[in-house]
Coordinates of C-alpha atoms in Angstrom, one line a residue:
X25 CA 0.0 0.0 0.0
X26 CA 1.2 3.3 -1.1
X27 CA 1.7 6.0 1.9
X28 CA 1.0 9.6 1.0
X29 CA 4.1 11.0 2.6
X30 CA 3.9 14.2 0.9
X31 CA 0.6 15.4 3.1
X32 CA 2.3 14.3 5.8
X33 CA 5.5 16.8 5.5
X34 CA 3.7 19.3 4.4
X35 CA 2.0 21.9 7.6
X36 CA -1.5 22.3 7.6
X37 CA -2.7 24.7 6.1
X38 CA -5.6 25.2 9.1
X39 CA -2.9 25.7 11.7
X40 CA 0.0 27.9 12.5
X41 CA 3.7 27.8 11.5
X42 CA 6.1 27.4 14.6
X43 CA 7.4 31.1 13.8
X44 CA 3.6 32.1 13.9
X45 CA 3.2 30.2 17.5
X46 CA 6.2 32.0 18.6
X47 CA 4.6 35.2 18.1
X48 CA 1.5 34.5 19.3
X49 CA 3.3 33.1 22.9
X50 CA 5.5 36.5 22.8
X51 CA 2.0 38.6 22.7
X52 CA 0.2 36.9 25.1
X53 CA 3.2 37.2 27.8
X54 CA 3.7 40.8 26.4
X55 CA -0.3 41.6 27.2
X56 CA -0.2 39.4 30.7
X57 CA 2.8 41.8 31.5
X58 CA 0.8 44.8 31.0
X59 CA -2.4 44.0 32.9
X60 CA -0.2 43.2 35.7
X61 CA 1.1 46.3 36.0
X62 CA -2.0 48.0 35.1
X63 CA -3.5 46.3 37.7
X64 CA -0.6 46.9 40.3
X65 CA -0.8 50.9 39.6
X66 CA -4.7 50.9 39.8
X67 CA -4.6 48.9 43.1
X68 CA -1.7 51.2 45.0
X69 CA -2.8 54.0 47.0
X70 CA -0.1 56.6 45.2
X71 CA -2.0 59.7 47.8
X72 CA -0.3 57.6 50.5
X73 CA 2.7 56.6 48.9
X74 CA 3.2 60.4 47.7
X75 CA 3.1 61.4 51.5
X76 CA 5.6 59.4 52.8
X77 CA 7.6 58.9 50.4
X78 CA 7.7 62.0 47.8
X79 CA 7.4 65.4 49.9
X80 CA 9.3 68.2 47.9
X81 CA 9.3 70.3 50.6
X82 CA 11.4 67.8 52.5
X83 CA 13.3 66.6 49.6
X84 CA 15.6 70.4 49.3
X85 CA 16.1 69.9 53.4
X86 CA 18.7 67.7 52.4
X87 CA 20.8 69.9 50.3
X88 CA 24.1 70.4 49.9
X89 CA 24.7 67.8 52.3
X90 CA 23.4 65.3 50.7
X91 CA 26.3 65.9 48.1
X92 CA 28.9 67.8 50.1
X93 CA 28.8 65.0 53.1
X94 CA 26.8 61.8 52.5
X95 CA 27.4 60.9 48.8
X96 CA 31.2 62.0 48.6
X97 CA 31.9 59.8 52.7
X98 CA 29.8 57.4 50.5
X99 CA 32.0 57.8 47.3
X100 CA 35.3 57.9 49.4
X101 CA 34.1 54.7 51.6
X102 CA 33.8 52.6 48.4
X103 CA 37.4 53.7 46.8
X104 CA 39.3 53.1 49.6
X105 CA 37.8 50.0 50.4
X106 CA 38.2 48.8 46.8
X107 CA 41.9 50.3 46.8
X108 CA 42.6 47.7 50.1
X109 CA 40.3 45.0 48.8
X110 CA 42.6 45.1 45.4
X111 CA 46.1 44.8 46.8
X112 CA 45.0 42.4 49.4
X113 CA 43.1 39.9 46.5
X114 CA 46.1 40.4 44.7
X115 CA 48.4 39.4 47.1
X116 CA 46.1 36.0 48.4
X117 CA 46.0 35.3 44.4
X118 CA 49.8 35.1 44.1
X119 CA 49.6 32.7 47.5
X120 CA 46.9 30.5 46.0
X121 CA 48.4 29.8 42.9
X122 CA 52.1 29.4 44.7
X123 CA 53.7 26.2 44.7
X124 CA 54.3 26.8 48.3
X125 CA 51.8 24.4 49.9
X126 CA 51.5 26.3 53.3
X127 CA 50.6 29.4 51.0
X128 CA 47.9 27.7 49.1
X129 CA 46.3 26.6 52.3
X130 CA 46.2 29.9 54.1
X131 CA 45.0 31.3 50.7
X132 CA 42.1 29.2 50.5
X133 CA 40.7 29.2 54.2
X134 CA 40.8 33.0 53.8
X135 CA 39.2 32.6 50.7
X136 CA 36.8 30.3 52.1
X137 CA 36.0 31.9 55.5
X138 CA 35.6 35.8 54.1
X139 CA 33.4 34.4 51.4
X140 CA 31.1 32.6 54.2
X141 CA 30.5 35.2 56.8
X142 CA 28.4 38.0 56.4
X143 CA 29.8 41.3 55.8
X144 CA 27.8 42.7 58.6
X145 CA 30.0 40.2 60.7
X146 CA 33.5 41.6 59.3
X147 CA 32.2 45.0 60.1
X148 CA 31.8 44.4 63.6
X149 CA 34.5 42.1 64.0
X150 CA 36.6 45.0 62.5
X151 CA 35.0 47.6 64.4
X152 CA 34.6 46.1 67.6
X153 CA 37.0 42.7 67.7
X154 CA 39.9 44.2 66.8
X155 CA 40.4 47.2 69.1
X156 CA 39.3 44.6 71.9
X157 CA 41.7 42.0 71.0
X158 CA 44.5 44.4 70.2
X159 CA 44.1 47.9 72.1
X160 CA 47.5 48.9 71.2
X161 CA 46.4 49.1 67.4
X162 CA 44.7 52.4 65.9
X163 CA 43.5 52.6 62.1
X164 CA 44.6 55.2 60.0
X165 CA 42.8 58.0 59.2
X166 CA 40.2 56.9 61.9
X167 CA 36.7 56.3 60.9
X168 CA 38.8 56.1 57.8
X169 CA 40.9 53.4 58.2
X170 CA 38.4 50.9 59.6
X171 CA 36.0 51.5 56.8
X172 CA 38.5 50.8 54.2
X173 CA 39.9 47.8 56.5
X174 CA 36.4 46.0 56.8
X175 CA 35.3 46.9 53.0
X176 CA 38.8 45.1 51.7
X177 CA 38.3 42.6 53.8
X178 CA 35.0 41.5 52.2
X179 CA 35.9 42.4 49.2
X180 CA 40.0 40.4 48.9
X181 CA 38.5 37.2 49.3
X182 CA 36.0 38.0 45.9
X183 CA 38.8 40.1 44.1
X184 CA 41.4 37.2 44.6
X185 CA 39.2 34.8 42.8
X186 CA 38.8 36.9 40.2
X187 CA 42.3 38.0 39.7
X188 CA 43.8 34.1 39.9
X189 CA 41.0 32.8 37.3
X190 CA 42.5 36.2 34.6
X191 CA 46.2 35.0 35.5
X192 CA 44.9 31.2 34.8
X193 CA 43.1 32.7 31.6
X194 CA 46.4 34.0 30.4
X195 CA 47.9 31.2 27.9
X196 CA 51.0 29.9 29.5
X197 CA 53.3 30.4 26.3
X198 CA 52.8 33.7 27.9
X199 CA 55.1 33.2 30.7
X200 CA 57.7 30.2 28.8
X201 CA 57.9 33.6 26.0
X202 CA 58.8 35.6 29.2
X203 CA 61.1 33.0 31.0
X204 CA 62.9 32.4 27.4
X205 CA 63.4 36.0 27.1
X206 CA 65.3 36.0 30.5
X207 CA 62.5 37.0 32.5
X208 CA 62.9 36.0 36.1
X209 CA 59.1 34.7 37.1
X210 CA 58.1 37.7 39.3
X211 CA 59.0 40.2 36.5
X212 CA 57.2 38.3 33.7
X213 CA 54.3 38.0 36.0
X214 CA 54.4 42.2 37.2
X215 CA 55.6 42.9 33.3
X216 CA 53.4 39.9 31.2
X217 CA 51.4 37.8 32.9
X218 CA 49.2 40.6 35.4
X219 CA 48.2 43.1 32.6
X220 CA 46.9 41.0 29.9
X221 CA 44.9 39.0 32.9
X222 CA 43.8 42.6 34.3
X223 CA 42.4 43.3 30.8
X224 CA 40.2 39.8 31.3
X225 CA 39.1 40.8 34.5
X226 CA 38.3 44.2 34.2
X227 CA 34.6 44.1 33.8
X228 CA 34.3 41.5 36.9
X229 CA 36.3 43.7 39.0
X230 CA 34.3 47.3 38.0
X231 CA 31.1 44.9 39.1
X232 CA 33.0 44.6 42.6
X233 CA 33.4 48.6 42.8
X234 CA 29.3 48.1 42.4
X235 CA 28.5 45.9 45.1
X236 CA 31.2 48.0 47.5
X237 CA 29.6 50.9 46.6
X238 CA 26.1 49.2 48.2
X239 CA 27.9 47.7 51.0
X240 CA 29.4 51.0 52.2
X241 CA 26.2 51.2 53.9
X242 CA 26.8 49.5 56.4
X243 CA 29.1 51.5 58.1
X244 CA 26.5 53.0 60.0
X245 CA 27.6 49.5 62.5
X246 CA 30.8 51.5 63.3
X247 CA 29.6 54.6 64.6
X248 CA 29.9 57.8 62.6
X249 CA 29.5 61.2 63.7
X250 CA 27.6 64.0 61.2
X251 CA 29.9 64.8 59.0
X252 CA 31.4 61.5 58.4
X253 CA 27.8 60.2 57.5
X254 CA 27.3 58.1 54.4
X255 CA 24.0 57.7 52.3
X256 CA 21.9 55.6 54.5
X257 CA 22.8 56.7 57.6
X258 CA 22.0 60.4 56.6
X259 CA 18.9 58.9 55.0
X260 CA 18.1 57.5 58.1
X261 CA 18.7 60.1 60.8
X262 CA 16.6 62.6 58.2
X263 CA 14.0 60.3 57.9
X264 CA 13.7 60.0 62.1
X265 CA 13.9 64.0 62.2
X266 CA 11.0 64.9 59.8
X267 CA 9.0 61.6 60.6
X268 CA 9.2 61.2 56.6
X269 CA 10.7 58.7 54.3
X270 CA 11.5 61.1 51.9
X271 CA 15.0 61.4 52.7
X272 CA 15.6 57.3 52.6
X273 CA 14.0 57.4 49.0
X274 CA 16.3 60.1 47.9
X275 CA 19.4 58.4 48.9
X276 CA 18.6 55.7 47.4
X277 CA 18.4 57.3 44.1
X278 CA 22.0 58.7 44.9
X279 CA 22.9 55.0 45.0
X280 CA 21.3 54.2 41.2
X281 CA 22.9 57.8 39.9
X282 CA 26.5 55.6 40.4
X283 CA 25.5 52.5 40.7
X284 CA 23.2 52.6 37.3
X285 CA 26.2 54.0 35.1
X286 CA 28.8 51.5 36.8
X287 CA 26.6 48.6 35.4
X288 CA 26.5 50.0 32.1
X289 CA 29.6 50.7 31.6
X290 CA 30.6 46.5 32.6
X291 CA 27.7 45.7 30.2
X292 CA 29.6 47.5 27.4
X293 CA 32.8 46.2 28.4
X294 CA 31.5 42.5 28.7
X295 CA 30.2 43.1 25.1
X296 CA 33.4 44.3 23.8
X297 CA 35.3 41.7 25.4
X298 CA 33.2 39.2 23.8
X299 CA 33.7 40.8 20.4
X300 CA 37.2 40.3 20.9
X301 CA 37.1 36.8 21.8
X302 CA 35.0 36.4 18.4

């Protein structure tokens, strides 16, 4: 018996193409989207929300200080931090790729312990632990010094596992071009190995400055006085004063005006590393 294969390859013509499906699934989630949030904005009471959360009045209370005191403690928080958190990662990078063993091992329970606790923990270990344990031991620059201390602690652990997989990324007829060259292996790693890696880790590291730039927050834990406020504690202490959370929402926008143009710019250079790579 003869079988008709031809009706059976070709589509019906009463249904719809898989491209044609597609379509159709992309508009209904596209029109499930929008009711949802038609239906969220139409259920909120925005009379209330604009109250407590969007008084103008209150809003220009917070000027210049906002800028002159919170956001650049903030901004100067988050740098220095990042500064310590890079030369320490660097450092525990080096040890955990070492063919020393003991150096590998105090690398990785670092690694391992930083990357467990909470930073809240580090920042009152820092904060409180240390000048307990040690009273003879002052931080630089103060409030300062133990900010920068407690961000690159949380941060080295992070940065060091980022900076050993670039080095690892780096082809090793890297390093035998160097050694052949008369490189002695520190040189070829400060002069070869480190910047090519630092060119694969770039956009990883610029997403670390991000989430230091949020953790700064909790310095608050250590005890600051007015002027060495940073976003959300000046958010906060506004907030209690005018019995509004107007000044909270406003500091938080401070946080997406650097935070929002930080993650751009490692978008764009995740794309163009990719292009490379291509």
């Amino acid at each position: 018996m003869a079988i008709d294969t031809d009706a059976e390859l070709q589509p019906r013509r009463s249904g719809l193409t898989p491209s044609q499906r597609r379509r159709l699934s992309r508009g209904a989630q596209y029109v499930v989207f929008v009711a949802a949030v038609v239906a969220l904005a139409a259920g909120a009471d925005w009379g209330r929300l604009k109250n407590q959360f969007a008084q103008a009045h209150i809003a220009r209370q917070l000027f210049p200080d906002l800028i002159t005191v919170a956001l650049k403690n903030t901004v100067l928080f988050t740098l220095s931090g990042f500064v310590v958190g890079l030369a320490l990662g660097m450092v525990i990078a080096l040890m955990r790729l070492s063919s020393v063993g003991p150096y590998r091992w105090l690398a990785g329970v670092y690694i391992e312990i930083f990357r467990g606790l909470p930073a809240l923990l580090i920042f009152i270990f820092v904060g409180t632990g240390v000048p307990l344990a040690f009273p003879s031991i002052e931080y630089p620059g103060g409030i300062y010094g133990k900010v920068a201390v407690a961000l690159g602690l949380v941060s080295a652990a992070y940065m060091a596992e980022t900076i050993r997989a670039g080095i690892q990324a780096v082809p090793r007829g890297q390093m035998e071009a160097a050694r052949s060259l008369g490189f002695s292996p520190a040189r070829a790693m400060v002069s070869i190995i480190l910047p090519q890696a630092f060119r694969i880790i770039l956009p990883p590291l610029t997403n670390e400055l991000v989430l230091l730039f949020k953790d700064s927050s909790l310095v608050l834990f250590l005890g600051v006085t007015l002027e060495q406020r940073e976003l959300s504690k000046f958010g906060n202490d506004l907030a209690s004063t005018t019995a509004n959370s107007t000044p909270i929402l406003v500091a938080g926008l401070c946080y997406l005006l650097i935070t929002i143009p930080l993650s751009l710019v490692v978008r764009r250079m995740e794309s163009k590393a990719k292009r490379e790579i291509r």
